[in-house]
Short mmCIF file of C-alpha atoms in Angstrom, two decimals:
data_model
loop_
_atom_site.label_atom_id
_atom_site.label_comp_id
_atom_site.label_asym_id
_atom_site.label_seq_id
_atom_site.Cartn_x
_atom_site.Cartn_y
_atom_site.Cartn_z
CA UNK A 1 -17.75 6.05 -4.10
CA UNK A 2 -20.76 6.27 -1.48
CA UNK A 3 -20.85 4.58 1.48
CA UNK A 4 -22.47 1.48 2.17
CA UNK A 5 -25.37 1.20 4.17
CA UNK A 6 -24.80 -1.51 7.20
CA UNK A 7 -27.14 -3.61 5.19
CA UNK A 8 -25.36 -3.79 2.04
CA UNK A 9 -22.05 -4.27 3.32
CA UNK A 10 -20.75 -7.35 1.32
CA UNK A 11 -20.16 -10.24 4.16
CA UNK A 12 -18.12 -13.42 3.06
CA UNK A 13 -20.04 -17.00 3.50
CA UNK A 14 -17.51 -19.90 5.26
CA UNK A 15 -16.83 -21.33 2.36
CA UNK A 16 -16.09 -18.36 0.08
CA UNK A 17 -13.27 -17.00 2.74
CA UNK A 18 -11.58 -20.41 2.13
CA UNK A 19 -11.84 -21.18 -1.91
CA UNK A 20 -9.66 -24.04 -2.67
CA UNK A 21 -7.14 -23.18 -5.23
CA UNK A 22 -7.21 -19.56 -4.67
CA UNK A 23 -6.60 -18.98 -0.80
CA UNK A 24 -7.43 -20.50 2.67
CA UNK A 25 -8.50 -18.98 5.86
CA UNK A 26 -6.06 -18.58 8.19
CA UNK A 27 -6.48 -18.30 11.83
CA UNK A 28 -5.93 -14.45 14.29
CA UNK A 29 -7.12 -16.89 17.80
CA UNK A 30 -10.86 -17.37 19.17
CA UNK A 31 -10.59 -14.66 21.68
CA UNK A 32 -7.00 -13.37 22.28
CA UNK A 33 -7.37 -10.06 19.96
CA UNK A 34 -7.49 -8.14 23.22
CA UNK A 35 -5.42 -6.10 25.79
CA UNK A 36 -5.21 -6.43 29.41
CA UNK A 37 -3.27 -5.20 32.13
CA UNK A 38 0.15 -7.09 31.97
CA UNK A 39 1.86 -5.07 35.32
CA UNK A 40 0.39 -3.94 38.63
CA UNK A 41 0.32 0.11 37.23
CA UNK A 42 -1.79 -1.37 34.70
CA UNK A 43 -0.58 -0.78 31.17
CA UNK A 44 -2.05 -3.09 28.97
CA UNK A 45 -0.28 -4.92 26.01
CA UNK A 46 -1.66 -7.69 23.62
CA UNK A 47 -2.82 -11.45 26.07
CA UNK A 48 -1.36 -14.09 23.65
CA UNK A 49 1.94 -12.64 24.54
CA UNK A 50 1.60 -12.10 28.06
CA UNK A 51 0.79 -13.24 31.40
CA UNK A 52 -1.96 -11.02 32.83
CA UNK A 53 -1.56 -9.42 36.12
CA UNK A 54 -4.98 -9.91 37.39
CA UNK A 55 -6.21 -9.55 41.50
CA UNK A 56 -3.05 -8.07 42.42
CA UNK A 57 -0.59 -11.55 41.05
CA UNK A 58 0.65 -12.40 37.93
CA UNK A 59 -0.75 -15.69 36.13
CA UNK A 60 1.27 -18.61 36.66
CA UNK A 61 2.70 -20.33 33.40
CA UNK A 62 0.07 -23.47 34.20
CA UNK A 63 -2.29 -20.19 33.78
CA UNK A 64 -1.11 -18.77 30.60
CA UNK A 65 -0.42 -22.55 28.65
CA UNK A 66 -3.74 -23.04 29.81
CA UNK A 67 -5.64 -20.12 28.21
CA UNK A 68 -3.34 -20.38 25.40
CA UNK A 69 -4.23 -24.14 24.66
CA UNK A 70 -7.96 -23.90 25.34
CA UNK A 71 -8.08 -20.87 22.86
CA UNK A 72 -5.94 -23.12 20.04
CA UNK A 73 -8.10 -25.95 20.84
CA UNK A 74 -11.32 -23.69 20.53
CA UNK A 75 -10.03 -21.97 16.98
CA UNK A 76 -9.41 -25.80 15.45
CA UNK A 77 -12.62 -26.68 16.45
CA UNK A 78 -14.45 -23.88 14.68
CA UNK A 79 -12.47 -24.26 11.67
CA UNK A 80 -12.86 -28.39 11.69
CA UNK A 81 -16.89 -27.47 12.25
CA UNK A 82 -17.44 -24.52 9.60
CA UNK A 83 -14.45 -25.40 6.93
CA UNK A 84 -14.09 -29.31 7.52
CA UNK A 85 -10.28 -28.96 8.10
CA UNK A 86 -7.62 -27.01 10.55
CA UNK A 87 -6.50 -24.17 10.56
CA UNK A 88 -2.75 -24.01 8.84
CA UNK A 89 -1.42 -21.01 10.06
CA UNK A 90 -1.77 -17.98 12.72
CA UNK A 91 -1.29 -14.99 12.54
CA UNK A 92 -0.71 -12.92 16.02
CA UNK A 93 -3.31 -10.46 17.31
CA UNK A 94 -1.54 -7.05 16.95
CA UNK A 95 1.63 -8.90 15.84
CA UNK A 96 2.75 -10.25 19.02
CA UNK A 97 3.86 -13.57 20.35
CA UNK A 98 5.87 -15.50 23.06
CA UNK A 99 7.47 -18.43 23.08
CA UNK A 100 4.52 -20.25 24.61
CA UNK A 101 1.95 -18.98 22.32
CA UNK A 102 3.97 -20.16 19.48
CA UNK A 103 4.06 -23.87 21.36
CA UNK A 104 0.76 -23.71 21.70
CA UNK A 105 0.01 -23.03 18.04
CA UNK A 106 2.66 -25.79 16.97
CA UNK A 107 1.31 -28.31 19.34
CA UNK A 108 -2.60 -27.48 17.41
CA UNK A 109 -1.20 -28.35 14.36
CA UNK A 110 -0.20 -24.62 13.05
CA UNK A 111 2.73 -25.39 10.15
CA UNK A 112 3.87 -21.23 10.99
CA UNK A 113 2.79 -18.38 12.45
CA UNK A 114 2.80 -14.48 11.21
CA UNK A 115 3.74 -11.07 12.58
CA UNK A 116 2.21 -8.38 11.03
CA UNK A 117 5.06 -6.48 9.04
CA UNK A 118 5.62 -7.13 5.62
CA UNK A 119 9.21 -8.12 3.77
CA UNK A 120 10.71 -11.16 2.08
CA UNK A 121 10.89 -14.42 4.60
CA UNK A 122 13.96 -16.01 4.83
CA UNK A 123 14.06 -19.78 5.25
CA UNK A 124 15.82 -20.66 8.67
CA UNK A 125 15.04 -23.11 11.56
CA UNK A 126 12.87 -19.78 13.31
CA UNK A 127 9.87 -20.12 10.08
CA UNK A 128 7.12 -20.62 13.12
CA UNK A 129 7.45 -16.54 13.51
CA UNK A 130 8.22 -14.30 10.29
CA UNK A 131 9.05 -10.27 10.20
CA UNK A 132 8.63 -7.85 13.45
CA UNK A 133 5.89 -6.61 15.18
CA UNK A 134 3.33 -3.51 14.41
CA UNK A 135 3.75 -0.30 15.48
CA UNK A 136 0.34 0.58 17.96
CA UNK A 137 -0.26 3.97 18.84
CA UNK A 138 1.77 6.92 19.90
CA UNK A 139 3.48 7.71 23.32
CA UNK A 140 5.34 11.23 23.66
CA UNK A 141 7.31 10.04 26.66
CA UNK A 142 10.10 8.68 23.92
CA UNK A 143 9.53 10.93 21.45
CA UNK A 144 13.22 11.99 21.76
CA UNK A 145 14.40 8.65 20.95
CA UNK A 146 12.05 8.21 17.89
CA UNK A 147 13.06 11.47 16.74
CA UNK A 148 16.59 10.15 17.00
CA UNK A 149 15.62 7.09 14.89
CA UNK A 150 17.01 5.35 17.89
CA UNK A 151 16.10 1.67 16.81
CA UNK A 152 17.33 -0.35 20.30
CA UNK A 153 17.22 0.04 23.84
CA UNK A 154 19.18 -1.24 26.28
CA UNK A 155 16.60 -1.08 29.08
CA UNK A 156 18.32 -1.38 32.58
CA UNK A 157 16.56 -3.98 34.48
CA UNK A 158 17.94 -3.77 37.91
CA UNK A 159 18.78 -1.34 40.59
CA UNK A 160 21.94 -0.68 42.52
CA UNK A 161 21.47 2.16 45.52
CA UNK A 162 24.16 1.79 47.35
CA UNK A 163 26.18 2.37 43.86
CA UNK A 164 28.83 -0.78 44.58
CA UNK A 165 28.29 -2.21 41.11
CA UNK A 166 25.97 -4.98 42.19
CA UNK A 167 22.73 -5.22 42.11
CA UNK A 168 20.15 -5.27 45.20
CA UNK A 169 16.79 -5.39 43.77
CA UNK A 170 15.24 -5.58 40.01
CA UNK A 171 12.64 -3.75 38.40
CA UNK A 172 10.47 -6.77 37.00
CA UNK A 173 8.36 -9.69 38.90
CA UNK A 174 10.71 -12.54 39.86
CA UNK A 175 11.23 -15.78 42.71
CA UNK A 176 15.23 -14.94 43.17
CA UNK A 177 15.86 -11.48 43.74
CA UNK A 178 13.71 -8.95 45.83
CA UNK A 179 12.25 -6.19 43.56
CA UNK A 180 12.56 -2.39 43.31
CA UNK A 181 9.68 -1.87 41.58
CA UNK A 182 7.40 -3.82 39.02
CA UNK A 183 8.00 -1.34 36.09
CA UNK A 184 10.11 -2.71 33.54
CA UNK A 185 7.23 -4.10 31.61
CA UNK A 186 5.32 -0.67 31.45
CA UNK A 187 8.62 1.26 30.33
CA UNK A 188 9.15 -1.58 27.37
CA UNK A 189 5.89 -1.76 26.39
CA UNK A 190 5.61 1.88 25.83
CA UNK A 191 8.76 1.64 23.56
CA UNK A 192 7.93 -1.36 22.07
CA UNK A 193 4.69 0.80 20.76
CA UNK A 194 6.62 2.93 19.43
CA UNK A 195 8.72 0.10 16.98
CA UNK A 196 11.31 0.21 19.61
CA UNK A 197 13.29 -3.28 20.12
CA UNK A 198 13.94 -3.41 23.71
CA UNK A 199 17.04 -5.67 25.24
CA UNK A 200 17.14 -5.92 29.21
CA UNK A 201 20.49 -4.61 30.30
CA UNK A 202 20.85 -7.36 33.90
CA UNK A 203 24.09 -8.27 34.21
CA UNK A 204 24.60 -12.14 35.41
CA UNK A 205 26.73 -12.59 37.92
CA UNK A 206 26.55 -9.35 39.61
CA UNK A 207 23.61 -10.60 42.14
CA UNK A 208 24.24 -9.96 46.14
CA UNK A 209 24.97 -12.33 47.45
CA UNK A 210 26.11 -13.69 51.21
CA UNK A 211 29.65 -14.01 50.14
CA UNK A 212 29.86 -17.55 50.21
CA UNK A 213 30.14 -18.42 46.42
CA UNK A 214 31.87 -15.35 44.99
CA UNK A 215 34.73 -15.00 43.38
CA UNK A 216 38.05 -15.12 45.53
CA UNK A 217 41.01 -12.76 45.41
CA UNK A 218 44.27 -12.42 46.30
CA UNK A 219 45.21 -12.92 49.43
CA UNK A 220 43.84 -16.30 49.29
CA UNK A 221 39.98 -16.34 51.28
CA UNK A 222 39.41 -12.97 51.10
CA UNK A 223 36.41 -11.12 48.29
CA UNK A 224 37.46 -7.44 46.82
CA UNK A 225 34.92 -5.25 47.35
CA UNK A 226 33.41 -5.37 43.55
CA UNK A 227 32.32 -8.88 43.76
CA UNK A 228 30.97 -10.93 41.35
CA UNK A 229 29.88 -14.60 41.64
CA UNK A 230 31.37 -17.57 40.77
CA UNK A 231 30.72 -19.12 37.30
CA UNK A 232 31.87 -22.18 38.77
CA UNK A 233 29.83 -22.15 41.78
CA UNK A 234 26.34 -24.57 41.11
CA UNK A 235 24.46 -22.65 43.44
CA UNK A 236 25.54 -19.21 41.97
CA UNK A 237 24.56 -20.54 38.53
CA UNK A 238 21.32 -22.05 39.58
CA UNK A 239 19.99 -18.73 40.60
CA UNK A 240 21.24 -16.56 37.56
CA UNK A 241 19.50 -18.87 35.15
CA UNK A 242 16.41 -18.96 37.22
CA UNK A 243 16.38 -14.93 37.38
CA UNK A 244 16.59 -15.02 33.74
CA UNK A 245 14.27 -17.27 33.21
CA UNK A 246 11.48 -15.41 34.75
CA UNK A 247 12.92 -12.12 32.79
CA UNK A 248 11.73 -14.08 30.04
CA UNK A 249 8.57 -15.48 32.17
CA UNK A 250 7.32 -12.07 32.86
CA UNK A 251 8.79 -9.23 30.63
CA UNK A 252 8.79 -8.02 26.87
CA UNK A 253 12.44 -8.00 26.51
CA UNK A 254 13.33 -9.51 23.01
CA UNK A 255 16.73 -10.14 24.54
CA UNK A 256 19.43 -9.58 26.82
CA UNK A 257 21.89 -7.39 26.49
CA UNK A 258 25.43 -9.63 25.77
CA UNK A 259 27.49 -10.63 28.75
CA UNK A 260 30.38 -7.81 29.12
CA UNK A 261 33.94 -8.17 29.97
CA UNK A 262 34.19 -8.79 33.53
CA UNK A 263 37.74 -6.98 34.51
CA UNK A 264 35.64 -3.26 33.34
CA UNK A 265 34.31 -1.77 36.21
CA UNK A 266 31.54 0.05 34.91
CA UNK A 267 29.71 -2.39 32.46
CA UNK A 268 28.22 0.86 30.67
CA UNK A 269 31.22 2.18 29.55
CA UNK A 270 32.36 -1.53 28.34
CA UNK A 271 29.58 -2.23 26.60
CA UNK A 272 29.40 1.20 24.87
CA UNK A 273 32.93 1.13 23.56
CA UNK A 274 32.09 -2.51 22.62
CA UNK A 275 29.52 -1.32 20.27
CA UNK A 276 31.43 1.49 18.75
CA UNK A 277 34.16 -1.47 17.82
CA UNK A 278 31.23 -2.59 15.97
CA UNK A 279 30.51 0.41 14.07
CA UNK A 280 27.37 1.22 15.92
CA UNK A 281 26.50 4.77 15.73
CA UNK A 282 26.36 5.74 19.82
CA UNK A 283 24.57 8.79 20.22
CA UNK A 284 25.05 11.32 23.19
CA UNK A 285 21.32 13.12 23.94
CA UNK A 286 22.01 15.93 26.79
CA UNK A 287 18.24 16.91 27.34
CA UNK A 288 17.37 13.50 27.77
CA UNK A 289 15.26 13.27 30.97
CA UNK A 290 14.77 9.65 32.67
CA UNK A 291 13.52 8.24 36.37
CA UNK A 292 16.16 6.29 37.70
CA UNK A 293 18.38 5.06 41.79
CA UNK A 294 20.71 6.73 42.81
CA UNK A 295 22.87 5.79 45.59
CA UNK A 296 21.05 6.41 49.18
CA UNK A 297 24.07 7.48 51.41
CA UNK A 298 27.16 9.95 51.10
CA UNK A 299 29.13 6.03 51.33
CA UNK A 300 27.28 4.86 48.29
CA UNK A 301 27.68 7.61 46.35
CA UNK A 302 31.72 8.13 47.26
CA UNK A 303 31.69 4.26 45.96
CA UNK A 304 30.12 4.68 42.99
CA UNK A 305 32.19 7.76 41.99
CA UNK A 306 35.51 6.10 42.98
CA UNK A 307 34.49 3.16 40.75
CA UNK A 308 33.75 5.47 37.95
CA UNK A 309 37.10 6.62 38.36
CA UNK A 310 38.88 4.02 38.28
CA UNK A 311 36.82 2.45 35.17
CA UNK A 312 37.56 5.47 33.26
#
């Protein structure tokens, strides 16, 4: 078939893209089919699902509602001005959402919202988001896991130098915990691309801490040296949920990795056996290469070792 001059390319009228009794428009946003910069080393991922890093600072969530409302607000209007009505339904720019984009779409009178897969929906309480999100582009820094078929990460999410089993810093923007380095976001998005579903592996009650709300040991007053905090303790739990609330704020994770039995030692190793109990098939990739801590000092690294030992 030849191709079309620009001038005879067929171009749909308002009203024919939204024939009753056939189909209706739906609506893909006013202006959030873009990419930005979402971390300060600047990879970019869709806007409606993230907070921008823009002038060196993340947006704050006032920020993001904000540009996610006016844009909802913007789309009804055009659709109440050019079709009479509003628009029923969204469907995500590049197939991804966040919780807050999917508020904002309720809250404008969207009845459900679309990813960009296909398959059969299933009706359940979550209809406002159906199927999983596109595949965009190729990266060959996890080419050994695609080639795997490797289907889920666990992406580690904080770092522990000293090698004590507790974490000093994390690897993603938060108020709580002081932070390694901002590059969680830029190592999930790049899997994400890639149909990866990433999980952030951050153990919660494994945060320093001053020693005043941890858990106490025998004798009576005294902290072992693996410490973990109290679950009873109201400060101890005020600052886990906050932590994981701005995981949530300010990553892609789709999830956290399931709280693991605290008498292991290394949570690794529990959570690995864990999942071959479940019949997951658990992989061991020798040539894998990957950037990661390592303890500082010849007393870190004797600590981590000796717990190592003992876990296995």
């Amino acid at each position: 078939m030849p191709a079309l001059a620009k001038t005879q390319v067929p171009i749909l009228c308002y009203h024919e893209v939204d024939r009753a009794g056939d189909y209706f428009a739906v609506s893909h946003t006013h202006a959030l089919h873009k990419q930005r910069a979402i971390a300060p080393q600047g990879g970019a991922s869709g806007i409606a699902a993230n907070r921008l890093y823009l002038n060196g600072r993340y947006e704050t969530d006032e920020e993001y509602e904000k540009r996610l409302n006016d844009d909802m607000a913007e789309t009804q209007r055009l659709f109440e001005e050019k079709l009479g009505h509003p628009a029923k339904a969204m469907v995500w720019p590049y197939g991804m959402c966040s919780g807050a984009s999917i508020r904002a779409a309720k809250a404008h009178g969207m009845q459900a919202t679309f990813l960009l897969d296909g398959g059969i929906n299933e009706v359940e309480p979550s209809y406002m988001t159906y199927a999983r999100r596109i595949i965009m582009g190729d990266n060959i820094t996890v080419k050994k896991l695609t080639d795997n078929k490797i289907s889920l990460v666990a992406l580690q999410a904080f770092a522990d130098p000293d090698g004590d089993g507790n974490y000093d810093k994390v690897y993603f923007y938060n108020k709580q915990v002081p932070m390694a380095a901002d590059a969680f976001n830029d190592v999930c998005n790049a899997l994400q691309q890639e149909g990866i579903k990433v999980v952030a592996w951050l153990p919660a009650l494994t945060c320093q801490t001053d020693g005043s709300n941890l858990v106490q040991a025998a004798p009576a007053g005294k902290a072992g040296w693996y410490q973990r905090l109290s679950p009873f303790d109201e400060t101890s739990t005020a600052k886990a949920a906050d932590l994981f609330r701005d995981l949530g704020r300010y990553t892609l994770a789709e999830g956290v990795l399931g709280l693991w039995n605290p008498a292991a030692i290394t949570d690794d190793i529990e959570m690995t056996w864990r999942l071959e109990t479940h019949f997951w098939d658990i992989r061991y990739e020798p040539n894998m290469l990957c950037w990661m801590l390592v303890p500082e000092t010849l007393k870190g690294l004797w600590r981590q070792r000796l717990r190592w030992g003992w876990n296995a």
